[in-house]
Coordinates of C-alpha atoms in Angstrom, one line a residue:
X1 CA 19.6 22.0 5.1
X2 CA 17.5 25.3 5.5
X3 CA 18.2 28.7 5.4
X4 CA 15.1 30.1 6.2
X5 CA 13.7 29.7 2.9
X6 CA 9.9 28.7 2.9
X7 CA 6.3 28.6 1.1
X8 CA 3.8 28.0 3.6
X9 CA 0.2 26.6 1.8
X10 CA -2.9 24.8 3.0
X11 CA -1.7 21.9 2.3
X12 CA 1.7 21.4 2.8
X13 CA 5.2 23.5 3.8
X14 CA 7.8 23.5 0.9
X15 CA 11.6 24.4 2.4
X16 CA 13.6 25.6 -0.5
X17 CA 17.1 23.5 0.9
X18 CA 20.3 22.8 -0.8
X19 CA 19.8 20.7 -3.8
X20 CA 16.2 19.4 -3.1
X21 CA 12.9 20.7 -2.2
X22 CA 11.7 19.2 1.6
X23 CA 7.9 19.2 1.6
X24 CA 5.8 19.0 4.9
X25 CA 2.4 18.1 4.7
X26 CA -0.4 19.8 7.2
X27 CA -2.6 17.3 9.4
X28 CA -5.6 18.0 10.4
X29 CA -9.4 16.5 9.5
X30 CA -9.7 18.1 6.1
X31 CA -6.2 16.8 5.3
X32 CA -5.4 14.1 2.3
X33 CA -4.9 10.6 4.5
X34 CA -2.3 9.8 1.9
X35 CA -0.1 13.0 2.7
X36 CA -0.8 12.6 6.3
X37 CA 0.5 9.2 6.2
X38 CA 3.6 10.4 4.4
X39 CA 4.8 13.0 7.0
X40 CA 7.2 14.6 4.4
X41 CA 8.8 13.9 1.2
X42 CA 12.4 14.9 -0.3
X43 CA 12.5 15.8 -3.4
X44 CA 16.2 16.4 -5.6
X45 CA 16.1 18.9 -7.8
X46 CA 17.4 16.2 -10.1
X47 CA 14.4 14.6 -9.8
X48 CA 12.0 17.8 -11.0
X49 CA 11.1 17.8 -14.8
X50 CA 9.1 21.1 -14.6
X51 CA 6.7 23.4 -12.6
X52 CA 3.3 25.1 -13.3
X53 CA 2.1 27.9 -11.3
X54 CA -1.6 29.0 -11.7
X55 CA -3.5 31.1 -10.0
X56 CA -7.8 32.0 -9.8
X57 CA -9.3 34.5 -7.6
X58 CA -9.1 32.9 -4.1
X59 CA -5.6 30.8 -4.5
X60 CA -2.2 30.0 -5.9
X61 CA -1.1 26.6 -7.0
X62 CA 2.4 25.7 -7.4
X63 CA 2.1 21.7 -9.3
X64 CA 5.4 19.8 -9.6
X65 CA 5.9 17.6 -12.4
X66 CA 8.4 14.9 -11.8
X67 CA 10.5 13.1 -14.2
X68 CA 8.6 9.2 -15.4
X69 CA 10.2 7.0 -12.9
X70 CA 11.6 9.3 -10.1
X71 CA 9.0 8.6 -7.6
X72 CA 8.1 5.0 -6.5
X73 CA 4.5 6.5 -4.9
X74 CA 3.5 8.2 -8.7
X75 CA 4.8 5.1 -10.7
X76 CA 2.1 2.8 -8.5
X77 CA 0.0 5.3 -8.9
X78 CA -0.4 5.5 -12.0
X79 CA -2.0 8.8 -12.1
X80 CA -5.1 7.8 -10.1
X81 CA -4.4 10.1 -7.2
X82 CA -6.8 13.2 -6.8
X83 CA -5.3 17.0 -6.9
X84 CA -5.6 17.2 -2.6
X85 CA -3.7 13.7 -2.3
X86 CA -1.1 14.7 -4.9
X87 CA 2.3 15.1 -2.7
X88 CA 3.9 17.6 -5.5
X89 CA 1.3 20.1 -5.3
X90 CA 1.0 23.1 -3.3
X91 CA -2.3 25.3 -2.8
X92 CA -1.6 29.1 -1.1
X93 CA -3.6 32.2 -0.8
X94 CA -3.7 34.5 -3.8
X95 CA -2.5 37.0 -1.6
X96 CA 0.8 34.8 -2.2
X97 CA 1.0 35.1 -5.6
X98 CA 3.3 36.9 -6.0
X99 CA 5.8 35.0 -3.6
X100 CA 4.7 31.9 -5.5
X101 CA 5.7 33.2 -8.9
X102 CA 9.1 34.1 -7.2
X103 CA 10.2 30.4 -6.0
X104 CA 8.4 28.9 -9.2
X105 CA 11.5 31.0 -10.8
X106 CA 13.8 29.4 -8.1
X107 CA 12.0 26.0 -9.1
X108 CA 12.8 26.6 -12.7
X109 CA 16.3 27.7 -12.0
X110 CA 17.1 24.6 -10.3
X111 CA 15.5 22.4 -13.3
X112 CA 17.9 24.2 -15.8
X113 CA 20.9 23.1 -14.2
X114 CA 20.1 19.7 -14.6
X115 CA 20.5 18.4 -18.7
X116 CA 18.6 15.4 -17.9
X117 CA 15.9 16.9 -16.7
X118 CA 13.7 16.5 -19.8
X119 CA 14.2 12.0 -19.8
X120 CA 13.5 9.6 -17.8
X121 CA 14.8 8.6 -14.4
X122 CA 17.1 5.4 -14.7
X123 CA 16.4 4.6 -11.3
X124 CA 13.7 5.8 -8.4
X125 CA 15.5 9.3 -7.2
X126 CA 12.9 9.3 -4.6
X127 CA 12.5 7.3 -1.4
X128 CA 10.7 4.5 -0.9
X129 CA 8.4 3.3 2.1
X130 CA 10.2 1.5 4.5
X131 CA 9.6 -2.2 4.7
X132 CA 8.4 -4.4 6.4
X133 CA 4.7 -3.6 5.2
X134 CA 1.4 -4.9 5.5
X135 CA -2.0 -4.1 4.6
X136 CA -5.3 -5.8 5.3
X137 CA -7.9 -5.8 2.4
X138 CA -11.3 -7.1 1.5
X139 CA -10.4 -10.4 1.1
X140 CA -6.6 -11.3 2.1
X141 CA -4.0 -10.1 4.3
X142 CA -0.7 -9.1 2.2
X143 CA 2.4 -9.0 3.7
X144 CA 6.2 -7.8 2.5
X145 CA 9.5 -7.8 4.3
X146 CA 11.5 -7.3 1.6
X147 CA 12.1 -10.2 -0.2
X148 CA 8.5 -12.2 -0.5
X149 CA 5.3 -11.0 -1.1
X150 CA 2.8 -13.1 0.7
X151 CA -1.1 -13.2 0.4
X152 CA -3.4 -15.0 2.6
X153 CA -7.0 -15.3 1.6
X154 CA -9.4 -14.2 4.8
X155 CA -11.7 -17.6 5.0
X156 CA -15.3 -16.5 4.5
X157 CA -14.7 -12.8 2.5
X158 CA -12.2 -14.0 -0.2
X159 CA -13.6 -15.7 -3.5
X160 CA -13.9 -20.0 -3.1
X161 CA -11.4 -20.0 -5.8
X162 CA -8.9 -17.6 -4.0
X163 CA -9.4 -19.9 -0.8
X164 CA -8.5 -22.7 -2.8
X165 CA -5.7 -21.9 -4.2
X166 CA -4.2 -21.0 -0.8
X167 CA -1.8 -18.5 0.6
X168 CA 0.8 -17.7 -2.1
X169 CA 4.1 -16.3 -1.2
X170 CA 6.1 -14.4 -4.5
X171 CA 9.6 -13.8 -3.8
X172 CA 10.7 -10.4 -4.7
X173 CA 12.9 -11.8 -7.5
X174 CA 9.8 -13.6 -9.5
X175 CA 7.3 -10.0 -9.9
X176 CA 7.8 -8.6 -12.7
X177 CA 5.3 -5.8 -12.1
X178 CA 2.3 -4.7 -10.3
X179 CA -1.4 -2.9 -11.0
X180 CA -2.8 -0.5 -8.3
X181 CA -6.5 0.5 -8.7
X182 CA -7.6 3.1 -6.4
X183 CA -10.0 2.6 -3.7
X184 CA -11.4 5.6 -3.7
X185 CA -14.2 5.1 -6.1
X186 CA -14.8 1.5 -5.4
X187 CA -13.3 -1.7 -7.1
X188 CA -9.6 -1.2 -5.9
X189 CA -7.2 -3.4 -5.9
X190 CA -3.4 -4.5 -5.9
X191 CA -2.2 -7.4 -8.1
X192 CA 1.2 -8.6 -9.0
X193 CA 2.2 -9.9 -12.6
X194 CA 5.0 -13.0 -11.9
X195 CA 6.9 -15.1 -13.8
X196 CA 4.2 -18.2 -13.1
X197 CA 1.4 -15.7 -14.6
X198 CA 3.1 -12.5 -16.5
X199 CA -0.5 -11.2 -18.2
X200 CA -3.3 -10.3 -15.9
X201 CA -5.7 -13.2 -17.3
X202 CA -7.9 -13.7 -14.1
X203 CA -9.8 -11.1 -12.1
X204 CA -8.5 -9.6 -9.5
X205 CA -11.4 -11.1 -7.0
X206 CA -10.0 -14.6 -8.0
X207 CA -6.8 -14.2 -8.9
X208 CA -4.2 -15.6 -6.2
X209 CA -1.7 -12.7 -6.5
X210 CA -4.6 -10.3 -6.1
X211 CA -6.4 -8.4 -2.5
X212 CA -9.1 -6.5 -2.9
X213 CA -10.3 -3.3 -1.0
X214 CA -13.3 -1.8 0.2
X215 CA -14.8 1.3 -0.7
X216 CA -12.7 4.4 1.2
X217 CA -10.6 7.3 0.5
X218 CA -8.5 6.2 3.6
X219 CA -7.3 2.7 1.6
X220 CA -5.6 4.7 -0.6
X221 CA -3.0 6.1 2.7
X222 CA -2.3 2.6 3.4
X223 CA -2.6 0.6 -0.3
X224 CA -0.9 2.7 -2.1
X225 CA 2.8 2.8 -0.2
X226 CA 2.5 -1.2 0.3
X227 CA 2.2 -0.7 -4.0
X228 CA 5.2 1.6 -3.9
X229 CA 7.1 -0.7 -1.2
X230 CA 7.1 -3.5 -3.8
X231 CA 7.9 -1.6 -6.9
X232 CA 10.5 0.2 -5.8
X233 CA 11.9 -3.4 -4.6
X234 CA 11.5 -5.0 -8.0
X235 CA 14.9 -5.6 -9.5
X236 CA 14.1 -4.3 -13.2
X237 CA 13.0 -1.2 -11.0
X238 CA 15.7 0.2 -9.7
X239 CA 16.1 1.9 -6.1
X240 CA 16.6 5.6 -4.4
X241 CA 19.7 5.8 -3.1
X242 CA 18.9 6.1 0.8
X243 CA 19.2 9.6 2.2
X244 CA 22.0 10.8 3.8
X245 CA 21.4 10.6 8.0
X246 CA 23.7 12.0 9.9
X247 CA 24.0 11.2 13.8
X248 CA 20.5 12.0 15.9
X249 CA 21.1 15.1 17.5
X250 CA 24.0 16.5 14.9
X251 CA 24.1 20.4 14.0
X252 CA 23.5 21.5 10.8
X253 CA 26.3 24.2 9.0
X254 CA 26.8 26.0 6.2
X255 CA 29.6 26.6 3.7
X256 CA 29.9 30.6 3.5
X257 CA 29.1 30.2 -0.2
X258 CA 25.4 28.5 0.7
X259 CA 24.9 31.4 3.0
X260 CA 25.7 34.1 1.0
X261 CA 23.2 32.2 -1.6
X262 CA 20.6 32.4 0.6
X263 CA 21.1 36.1 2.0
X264 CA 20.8 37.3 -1.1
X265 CA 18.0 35.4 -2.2
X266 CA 16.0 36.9 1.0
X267 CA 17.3 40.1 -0.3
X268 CA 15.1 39.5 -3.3
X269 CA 12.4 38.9 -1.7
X270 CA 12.6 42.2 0.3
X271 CA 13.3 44.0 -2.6
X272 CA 9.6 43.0 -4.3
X273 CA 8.3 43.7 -0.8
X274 CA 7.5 40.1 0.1
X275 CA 10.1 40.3 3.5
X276 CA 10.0 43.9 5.7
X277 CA 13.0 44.8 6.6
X278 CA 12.9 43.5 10.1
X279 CA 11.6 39.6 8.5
X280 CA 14.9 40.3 6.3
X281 CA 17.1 41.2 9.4
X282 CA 15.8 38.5 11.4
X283 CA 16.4 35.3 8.6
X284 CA 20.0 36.9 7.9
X285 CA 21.2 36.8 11.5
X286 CA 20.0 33.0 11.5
X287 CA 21.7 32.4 8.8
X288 CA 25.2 33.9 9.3
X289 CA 24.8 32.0 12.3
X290 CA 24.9 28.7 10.8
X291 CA 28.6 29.5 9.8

């Protein structure tokens, strides 16, 4: 639920909501093809360990840092993922800056309530992608609908030794973890460790539980959720609780207390002078009308 709340960057959208952040992402041809392929993400405050704001002379940047294990895209990851194709961070003018150190304070506000925010998530509090997935590689077509993992070497491109072996299907229940290597810089990859073969102890270009990509930025927008997919499916793993959806078409409300909440923190604003007076007007009739 919004109320009107919002930081608008070159990136991305962030909607300040009850109890989570909703983030946006911007298309366009100098957009990430990972945060295009996303749409948006929602993040629960429970979720947010901490947040940096920085600023040099021509932007802002607002960076998320999420607590190990609350996102099923950052624990494939692995930390390979570029600062434009990270879907926590958020680039504004420095003109902004000052508007950006204000919800960085609403950011750390939200973190203090929250006594576990320091450990680790038990579980993914993030969403997963939606299965059933597939991605095409260099050598084999990898497929999941939630329960088996299957790989098909593509005759003529895989390795002999991968054609040999044949297609391999893993049921969920037998991967005890997984290894994503970017594409972007060449050499990526996505292999499973299984109960049959728990160590990597074969390549990734020969082993059977193994595709490799191509060179491209753009495999990473469809690798890396298929990575995620699986993960966040592995039974050791854990899974996000799925959203609450309510019926296509429903209206949003308010509790009075939410609205009040929100009025007052547009009256902030207004008093640093980052909302005139008509801006201010404007958001509280909206949101006395959501009662």
């Amino acid at each position: 639920m919004t109320y009107g709340l919002e930081l608008a960057g070159d990136n991305a959208t962030w909607f300040f909501e009850t109890g989570h952040l909703r983030i946006v992402y911007r298309g366009g041809l100098r957009a990430s093809g990972l945060l295009k392929k996303l749409g948006e993400r929602t993040v629960p405050d429970v979720a947010i360990a901490e947040v940096a704001v920085t600023a040099d002379r021509k932007t802002t940047t607002l960076q998320l840092r999420l607590r190990p294990g609350a996102c099923p895209y950052l624990e494939a990851a692995g930390g390979q993922l570029p600062d434009r194709g990270d879907p926590y961070r958020l680039v504004v003018p420095a003109s902004n800056r000052d508007l950006a150190e204000h919800y960085g304070e609403d950011i750390r506000t939200r973190i203090s309530l929250n006594p576990d925010a320091g450990l680790p998530a038990p579980r993914f509090l993030l969403a997963a992608p939606a299965v059933p997935c597939r991605i095409r590689g260099y050598d084999s077509n990898v497929s999941f609908d939630g329960r088996v993992v299957l790989f098909e070497p593509i005759v003529g491109e895989a390795h002999p030794q991968k054609q040999a072996a044949g297609p391999r299907s893993v049921p969920i229940g037998s991967v005890l973890g997984l290894d994503w290597a970017t594409p972007a810089g060449g050499g990526g990859h996505l292999r499973l460790r299984t109960t049959d073969a728990p160590e990597y102890s074969l390549g990734p270009e020969v082993d059977p539980y193994a595709v490799t990509f191509g060179l491209g930025a753009g495999m990473t927008a469809e690798s890396l959720p298929f990575a995620a997919a699986v993960l966040a499916a592995i039974p050791a793993q854990g899974q996000a609780e799925p959203p609450a959806v309510g019926p296509a078409g429903a209206s949003l409300t308010a509790t009075a207390d939410e609205v009040v909440g929100a009025i007052r923190k547009l009256g902030e604003l207004r008093d640093l002078g980052l909302l005139t007076e008509e801006e201010f007007s404007a958001k509280k009739a909206e949101l006395l009308g959501r009662l």
